[in-house]
Amino acid sequence: MMSKIEQKDYAKNIDAQTFAAVVENLKTALITVLRANELSPQQGGEQAIIAQATAKSLALLDNYLLGLQLNNADKTLLLQPVSLSASLVEVAHQLSQAAHAEHCDIELDVAGKYGPVLAHPGGLTAALVSLGNSFIAAHSQQERPKRMVIKLATYTTAHGIRAGMFTDIDGLTSDTFKRAKRLLGKARSPLNHFSTQEEAGLFVADALLQSMSSGLTASRHHKLPGLAATFTASPQLELV
Amino acid sequence: MARILLVEPDVSQALVYNRSLQQAGHEVVAARTAAKAVTLLDTNAIDVILLELNLAVHNGIELLYEVRSYRDWNDIGVIIHTTVRPKQLHAPALERLGVTQVLYKPTASLSDLHRAVDSVLQSVS
């Protein structure tokens, strides 16, 4: 006979499993749309629009499922020593094409010796790429005359090693980000420059990072606002 | 050009890949399950297997072990074309099973698929 707490956990797990199954089905459907679109050229340029929208949604669902998996798994099995600087270099490489297409420059600020942190390498990269894509898309919706810079940085703070993305975008403060998290799925977000899809990318990144760090918080680096996660360096890993 | 066994449980995706491979000049036979795949291997001279790992009842890895247990089927090229993340797959084990190409469906385009098929056909011949 299950206790009330056990019943609640069981129901929560079933909900999560059902949702994960639904998301997998959505992924399958989107893959079909994406490939059928490749086979059947549309007139008027719709093929590129369908491809872009479908690919973005697929990436979002993929990252969401990875976040679900990481948050539900035994993390001691999945976390490994990871160099944040190396991860940011990899993320910058993955974002370079999308950034170039939207007239954004990716800059790296990873100089300095930072010890490894315990993280899931795939999850960390997926989270930061998801975050970067949201920032790039938010830039494309602003009316600015010059190229925008998105800075990928890692630096030490009193609480640990912080890794994140920073850019000249209005309205990205601690308060708006917290309110956006509370309002997610319920009401219009206070994050002005992020559409629903880009905003979802931010929160999927946050969910992925929750499994290995403090999650995303609004932060500033060299006067640029942005979002970053704080990791604890392990003294034991530094000795190895 | 080649006879391809497409092992794909999703009917819609199977139609798309089937059409694409036929347009490229290949002959395609399709199976939704591992059991059906084994039956088709028995009755057709297959050059390449295009394999989704997430199958009903018996998964793609089990099918691969069965295929490689028959000497006559050891030379058939295998391309994994799956929704399972590449990092979840054990590359050395797949190599031992004769898999030379692994494609992740969300990011592998039809062109990537055709290139993989051509590459496997070249190595098999």
Short mmCIF file of C-alpha atoms in Angstrom, two decimals:
data_model
loop_
_atom_site.label_atom_id
_atom_site.label_comp_id
_atom_site.label_asym_id
_atom_site.label_seq_id
_atom_site.Cartn_x
_atom_site.Cartn_y
_atom_site.Cartn_z
CA MET A 1 0.00 0.00 0.00
CA MET A 2 1.63 3.31 -1.09
CA SER A 3 1.85 6.27 1.27
CA LYS A 4 0.45 9.64 0.15
CA ILE A 5 3.95 10.90 -0.68
CA GLU A 6 4.72 7.75 -2.67
CA GLN A 7 1.42 8.12 -4.52
CA LYS A 8 2.25 11.73 -5.36
CA ASP A 9 5.73 10.75 -6.63
CA TYR A 10 4.26 7.91 -8.65
CA ALA A 11 1.70 10.21 -10.28
CA LYS A 12 4.42 12.79 -11.00
CA ASN A 13 6.61 10.11 -12.64
CA ILE A 14 3.72 8.82 -14.73
CA ASP A 15 3.00 12.39 -15.87
CA ALA A 16 6.66 12.90 -16.77
CA GLN A 17 6.77 9.59 -18.63
CA THR A 18 3.56 10.35 -20.51
CA PHE A 19 4.87 13.75 -21.45
CA ALA A 20 8.20 12.29 -22.58
CA ALA A 21 6.32 9.77 -24.75
CA VAL A 22 4.24 12.57 -26.29
CA VAL A 23 7.40 14.58 -26.99
CA GLU A 24 9.02 11.56 -28.67
CA ASN A 25 5.96 11.25 -30.89
CA LEU A 26 6.17 14.92 -31.78
CA LYS A 27 9.82 14.44 -32.67
CA THR A 28 8.92 11.56 -34.99
CA ALA A 29 6.25 13.65 -36.70
CA LEU A 30 8.62 16.59 -37.13
CA ILE A 31 11.33 14.38 -38.61
CA THR A 32 8.77 13.14 -41.16
CA VAL A 33 7.77 16.72 -42.03
CA LEU A 34 11.41 17.79 -42.37
CA ARG A 35 12.36 14.94 -44.69
CA ALA A 36 9.13 15.04 -46.72
CA ASN A 37 9.79 18.74 -47.21
CA GLU A 38 13.23 17.91 -48.61
CA LEU A 39 11.64 15.54 -51.10
CA SER A 40 8.90 17.88 -52.31
CA PRO A 41 10.12 21.32 -53.32
CA GLN A 42 7.61 24.06 -52.54
CA GLN A 43 7.05 27.13 -54.62
CA GLY A 44 7.72 30.59 -53.25
CA GLY A 45 10.48 29.67 -50.82
CA GLU A 46 8.29 27.82 -48.34
CA GLN A 47 10.70 24.91 -48.30
CA ALA A 48 13.33 26.94 -46.44
CA ILE A 49 10.74 28.29 -43.99
CA ILE A 50 9.38 24.79 -43.27
CA ALA A 51 12.92 23.42 -42.89
CA GLN A 52 14.02 26.16 -40.49
CA ALA A 53 10.89 26.08 -38.31
CA THR A 54 10.87 22.28 -38.14
CA ALA A 55 14.60 21.98 -37.40
CA LYS A 56 14.35 24.56 -34.59
CA SER A 57 11.39 22.77 -33.01
CA LEU A 58 13.17 19.41 -33.30
CA ALA A 59 16.25 20.81 -31.55
CA LEU A 60 14.06 22.24 -28.78
CA LEU A 61 12.27 18.92 -28.22
CA ASP A 62 15.56 17.04 -28.31
CA ASN A 63 17.08 19.29 -25.67
CA TYR A 64 13.93 19.09 -23.54
CA LEU A 65 14.05 15.27 -23.58
CA LEU A 66 17.73 15.35 -22.67
CA GLY A 67 16.90 17.65 -19.76
CA LEU A 68 14.15 15.27 -18.60
CA GLN A 69 16.56 12.36 -18.79
CA LEU A 70 19.28 14.16 -16.86
CA ASN A 71 16.95 15.43 -14.18
CA ASN A 72 15.44 11.99 -13.60
CA ALA A 73 18.62 9.95 -13.78
CA ASP A 74 21.13 8.99 -11.13
CA LYS A 75 23.51 11.85 -11.71
CA THR A 76 26.51 10.11 -10.17
CA LEU A 77 26.55 7.90 -13.24
CA LEU A 78 26.28 10.68 -15.78
CA LEU A 79 28.41 13.57 -14.55
CA GLN A 80 32.05 13.84 -15.62
CA PRO A 81 34.88 16.35 -15.20
CA VAL A 82 34.33 18.99 -17.86
CA SER A 83 36.35 22.03 -18.85
CA LEU A 84 33.94 24.96 -19.16
CA SER A 85 36.37 26.83 -21.41
CA ALA A 86 36.59 23.91 -23.83
CA SER A 87 32.80 23.54 -23.79
CA LEU A 88 32.32 27.22 -24.66
CA VAL A 89 34.77 26.90 -27.55
CA GLU A 90 32.75 23.96 -28.87
CA VAL A 91 29.49 25.89 -28.41
CA ALA A 92 30.91 28.91 -30.24
CA HIS A 93 31.78 26.66 -33.15
CA GLN A 94 28.26 25.20 -33.24
CA LEU A 95 26.64 28.65 -33.11
CA SER A 96 28.91 30.29 -35.69
CA GLN A 97 26.80 29.52 -38.74
CA ALA A 98 23.50 30.67 -37.24
CA ALA A 99 25.18 33.79 -35.83
CA HIS A 100 26.68 34.66 -39.20
CA ALA A 101 23.28 34.30 -40.89
CA GLU A 102 21.71 36.75 -38.42
CA HIS A 103 24.58 39.27 -38.51
CA CYS A 104 25.82 38.47 -35.02
CA ASP A 105 29.42 38.00 -33.91
CA ILE A 106 30.34 35.35 -31.38
CA GLU A 107 33.18 36.34 -29.07
CA LEU A 108 34.94 34.11 -26.61
CA ASP A 109 36.24 35.26 -23.25
CA VAL A 110 37.66 32.07 -21.80
CA ALA A 111 41.21 33.09 -20.93
CA GLY A 112 42.38 32.03 -17.50
CA LYS A 113 42.89 28.75 -15.75
CA TYR A 114 39.69 27.24 -14.44
CA GLY A 115 39.50 23.85 -12.84
CA PRO A 116 37.19 21.18 -14.23
CA VAL A 117 33.63 20.98 -12.93
CA LEU A 118 31.30 18.03 -12.68
CA ALA A 119 28.81 18.23 -15.52
CA HIS A 120 27.18 16.19 -18.24
CA PRO A 121 29.18 17.15 -21.36
CA GLY A 122 26.34 16.58 -23.84
CA GLY A 123 23.79 18.32 -21.64
CA LEU A 124 26.06 21.30 -21.03
CA THR A 125 26.74 21.79 -24.73
CA ALA A 126 23.05 21.33 -25.60
CA ALA A 127 22.03 23.87 -22.95
CA LEU A 128 24.51 26.51 -24.09
CA VAL A 129 23.71 25.97 -27.78
CA SER A 130 19.99 26.29 -26.96
CA LEU A 131 20.73 29.49 -25.05
CA GLY A 132 22.87 30.83 -27.88
CA ASN A 133 20.24 30.11 -30.53
CA SER A 134 17.64 31.96 -28.43
CA PHE A 135 19.95 34.99 -28.13
CA ILE A 136 20.70 34.97 -31.85
CA ALA A 137 17.00 34.78 -32.73
CA ALA A 138 16.21 37.57 -30.24
CA HIS A 139 18.82 39.73 -31.96
CA SER A 140 17.23 39.13 -35.34
CA GLN A 141 14.01 40.66 -34.03
CA GLN A 142 15.57 43.86 -32.77
CA GLU A 143 15.98 46.93 -34.94
CA ARG A 144 19.66 47.72 -34.58
CA PRO A 145 21.82 49.28 -37.29
CA LYS A 146 25.06 47.50 -36.34
CA ARG A 147 26.24 43.93 -35.91
CA MET A 148 25.56 42.56 -32.46
CA VAL A 149 28.06 40.71 -30.33
CA ILE A 150 27.25 37.66 -28.24
CA LYS A 151 30.00 37.00 -25.75
CA LEU A 152 30.58 33.50 -24.40
CA ALA A 153 32.46 33.85 -21.16
CA THR A 154 33.68 31.91 -18.22
CA TYR A 155 35.01 33.56 -15.06
CA THR A 156 35.32 32.95 -11.36
CA THR A 157 33.02 34.40 -8.74
CA ALA A 158 32.72 34.04 -4.99
CA HIS A 159 30.17 31.24 -5.55
CA GLY A 160 32.08 29.24 -8.13
CA ILE A 161 32.95 29.21 -11.82
CA ARG A 162 30.37 30.93 -13.96
CA ALA A 163 29.77 30.20 -17.64
CA GLY A 164 27.27 32.04 -19.74
CA MET A 165 26.31 34.27 -22.62
CA PHE A 166 26.20 38.02 -22.62
CA THR A 167 24.89 40.48 -25.14
CA ASP A 168 23.53 43.97 -25.53
CA ILE A 169 19.85 43.18 -25.24
CA ASP A 170 17.24 45.19 -23.38
CA GLY A 171 15.14 43.88 -20.57
CA LEU A 172 17.26 40.91 -19.55
CA THR A 173 17.46 41.39 -15.80
CA SER A 174 17.23 39.12 -12.81
CA ASP A 175 13.72 40.33 -12.13
CA THR A 176 12.35 39.84 -15.66
CA PHE A 177 13.95 36.41 -15.97
CA LYS A 178 12.45 35.22 -12.66
CA ARG A 179 9.04 36.62 -13.62
CA ALA A 180 9.30 34.97 -17.03
CA LYS A 181 9.96 31.61 -15.35
CA ARG A 182 6.94 32.05 -13.11
CA LEU A 183 4.70 33.08 -16.01
CA LEU A 184 5.92 30.42 -18.43
CA GLY A 185 2.96 28.88 -20.23
CA LYS A 186 0.49 31.05 -18.32
CA ALA A 187 0.81 34.60 -19.59
CA ARG A 188 2.76 36.95 -21.81
CA SER A 189 6.41 36.98 -20.87
CA PRO A 190 8.19 40.13 -19.70
CA LEU A 191 11.19 39.16 -21.87
CA ASN A 192 10.32 41.51 -24.72
CA HIS A 193 12.69 40.38 -27.39
CA PHE A 194 12.10 36.67 -27.11
CA SER A 195 9.25 35.05 -29.00
CA THR A 196 7.55 31.97 -27.49
CA GLN A 197 9.92 29.57 -29.20
CA GLU A 198 13.08 31.45 -28.27
CA GLU A 199 11.87 31.81 -24.72
CA ALA A 200 11.26 28.06 -24.56
CA GLY A 201 14.89 27.65 -25.62
CA LEU A 202 15.98 29.68 -22.57
CA PHE A 203 13.96 27.57 -20.18
CA VAL A 204 15.01 24.28 -21.74
CA ALA A 205 18.61 25.44 -21.27
CA ASP A 206 17.76 26.30 -17.67
CA ALA A 207 16.22 22.85 -17.08
CA LEU A 208 19.29 21.13 -18.56
CA LEU A 209 21.63 23.15 -16.38
CA GLN A 210 19.59 22.56 -13.19
CA SER A 211 20.81 18.95 -13.21
CA MET A 212 24.46 20.00 -12.92
CA SER A 213 24.60 23.53 -11.56
CA SER A 214 22.55 26.33 -10.10
CA GLY A 215 20.57 26.78 -13.31
CA LEU A 216 20.51 30.03 -15.26
CA THR A 217 20.49 33.39 -13.57
CA ALA A 218 20.63 36.86 -15.03
CA SER A 219 24.10 38.24 -14.73
CA ARG A 220 26.43 40.91 -16.06
CA HIS A 221 29.92 40.50 -17.49
CA HIS A 222 31.97 43.53 -18.50
CA LYS A 223 28.77 45.63 -18.50
CA LEU A 224 26.93 43.25 -20.81
CA PRO A 225 23.73 41.63 -19.51
CA GLY A 226 23.21 37.97 -20.02
CA LEU A 227 22.39 34.58 -18.54
CA ALA A 228 24.90 32.33 -16.82
CA ALA A 229 25.12 29.24 -14.68
CA THR A 230 27.44 28.79 -11.71
CA PHE A 231 29.34 25.57 -11.27
CA THR A 232 31.32 24.39 -8.28
CA ALA A 233 34.88 23.39 -9.07
CA SER A 234 35.82 20.15 -7.44
CA PRO A 235 39.16 20.28 -5.58
CA GLN A 236 39.41 16.51 -6.02
CA LEU A 237 39.16 16.83 -9.80
CA GLU A 238 41.96 19.38 -9.78
CA LEU A 239 44.24 16.91 -8.07
CA VAL A 240 43.60 14.16 -10.65
CA MET B 1 21.99 0.39 -58.11
CA ALA B 2 21.48 -1.52 -54.84
CA ARG B 3 18.81 -3.43 -53.00
CA ILE B 4 18.21 -1.82 -49.63
CA LEU B 5 16.34 -3.27 -46.69
CA LEU B 6 14.70 -0.37 -44.88
CA VAL B 7 13.90 -1.31 -41.28
CA GLU B 8 11.67 1.54 -40.09
CA PRO B 9 8.69 1.22 -37.71
CA ASP B 10 7.10 4.56 -38.58
CA VAL B 11 4.95 4.18 -41.69
CA SER B 12 5.15 7.85 -42.76
CA GLN B 13 8.91 8.03 -42.41
CA ALA B 14 9.26 4.73 -44.24
CA LEU B 15 7.30 6.19 -47.17
CA VAL B 16 9.55 9.26 -47.34
CA TYR B 17 12.83 7.33 -47.14
CA ASN B 18 11.53 4.68 -49.54
CA ARG B 19 10.63 7.33 -52.11
CA SER B 20 13.91 9.15 -51.68
CA LEU B 21 15.99 5.99 -52.11
CA GLN B 22 13.96 4.88 -55.13
CA GLN B 23 14.46 8.31 -56.71
CA ALA B 24 18.19 7.73 -56.28
CA GLY B 25 17.81 4.51 -58.27
CA HIS B 26 17.85 1.92 -55.50
CA GLU B 27 15.43 -0.93 -54.99
CA VAL B 28 13.87 -0.85 -51.54
CA VAL B 29 12.14 -3.51 -49.43
CA ALA B 30 10.68 -2.33 -46.15
CA ALA B 31 10.10 -3.95 -42.78
CA ARG B 32 8.54 -2.47 -39.65
CA THR B 33 9.78 -5.15 -37.28
CA ALA B 34 12.91 -7.23 -36.72
CA ALA B 35 11.02 -10.44 -37.47
CA LYS B 36 9.81 -9.11 -40.81
CA ALA B 37 13.34 -7.90 -41.59
CA VAL B 38 14.74 -11.41 -41.08
CA THR B 39 12.05 -12.84 -43.40
CA LEU B 40 12.93 -10.30 -46.10
CA LEU B 41 16.65 -11.01 -45.73
CA ASP B 42 15.84 -14.67 -46.30
CA THR B 43 13.91 -14.05 -49.51
CA ASN B 44 15.86 -11.13 -51.05
CA ALA B 45 19.51 -10.52 -51.92
CA ILE B 46 20.08 -7.42 -49.80
CA ASP B 47 23.11 -5.16 -50.24
CA VAL B 48 22.54 -2.65 -47.46
CA ILE B 49 20.37 -2.55 -44.33
CA LEU B 50 19.12 0.87 -43.26
CA LEU B 51 18.23 0.30 -39.63
CA GLU B 52 16.26 2.20 -36.99
CA LEU B 53 17.22 0.90 -33.55
CA ASN B 54 13.91 1.70 -31.82
CA LEU B 55 11.80 -1.20 -33.06
CA ALA B 56 8.87 -2.95 -31.44
CA VAL B 57 9.43 -6.26 -29.57
CA HIS B 58 13.06 -6.81 -30.68
CA ASN B 59 15.26 -3.74 -31.09
CA GLY B 60 17.71 -3.01 -33.88
CA ILE B 61 20.75 -4.22 -31.93
CA GLU B 62 19.13 -7.62 -31.39
CA LEU B 63 18.34 -7.76 -35.10
CA LEU B 64 21.97 -6.92 -35.89
CA TYR B 65 23.25 -9.75 -33.68
CA GLU B 66 20.91 -12.14 -35.44
CA VAL B 67 21.97 -10.93 -38.88
CA ARG B 68 25.66 -11.30 -38.06
CA SER B 69 25.12 -14.80 -36.68
CA TYR B 70 24.51 -16.02 -40.24
CA ARG B 71 27.66 -16.33 -42.34
CA ASP B 72 25.76 -15.52 -45.56
CA TRP B 73 24.70 -12.16 -44.17
CA ASN B 74 28.04 -11.08 -42.75
CA ASP B 75 28.94 -8.98 -45.78
CA ILE B 76 25.72 -6.95 -45.87
CA GLY B 77 26.42 -3.30 -45.22
CA VAL B 78 24.56 -1.71 -42.29
CA ILE B 79 23.70 1.94 -41.73
CA ILE B 80 22.18 2.86 -38.39
CA HIS B 81 19.60 5.58 -39.06
CA THR B 82 18.01 6.29 -35.72
CA THR B 83 16.47 8.68 -33.21
CA VAL B 84 18.79 7.30 -30.52
CA ARG B 85 21.42 9.92 -29.70
CA PRO B 86 24.87 9.02 -31.07
CA LYS B 87 26.45 9.53 -27.64
CA GLN B 88 24.19 6.81 -26.24
CA LEU B 89 25.63 4.32 -28.72
CA HIS B 90 28.77 2.31 -28.06
CA ALA B 91 30.82 2.87 -31.21
CA PRO B 92 33.30 -0.03 -30.74
CA ALA B 93 30.42 -2.48 -30.25
CA LEU B 94 28.72 -1.21 -33.40
CA GLU B 95 31.98 -1.57 -35.33
CA ARG B 96 32.25 -5.18 -34.22
CA LEU B 97 28.74 -5.68 -35.62
CA GLY B 98 29.88 -4.32 -38.98
CA VAL B 99 28.18 -0.94 -38.73
CA THR B 100 30.16 1.66 -40.62
CA GLN B 101 27.75 4.58 -40.68
CA VAL B 102 25.56 6.02 -37.93
CA LEU B 103 23.07 8.77 -38.78
CA TYR B 104 21.04 10.71 -36.24
CA LYS B 105 17.64 11.26 -37.82
CA PRO B 106 16.84 14.77 -36.50
CA THR B 107 20.00 16.17 -38.07
CA ALA B 108 20.81 13.83 -40.98
CA SER B 109 19.36 15.16 -44.23
CA LEU B 110 18.31 12.98 -47.17
CA SER B 111 21.57 13.97 -48.88
CA ASP B 112 23.50 12.68 -45.84
CA LEU B 113 21.53 9.46 -46.13
CA HIS B 114 22.37 9.04 -49.80
CA ARG B 115 26.05 9.75 -49.15
CA ALA B 116 26.08 7.13 -46.42
CA VAL B 117 24.46 4.56 -48.70
CA ASP B 118 26.99 5.28 -51.47
CA SER B 119 29.86 5.04 -49.02
CA VAL B 120 28.70 1.69 -47.63
CA LEU B 121 28.11 0.31 -51.14
CA GLN B 122 31.64 1.27 -52.12
CA SER B 123 33.16 -0.40 -49.07
CA VAL B 124 31.04 -3.54 -49.53
CA SER B 125 31.97 -3.88 -53.20
#
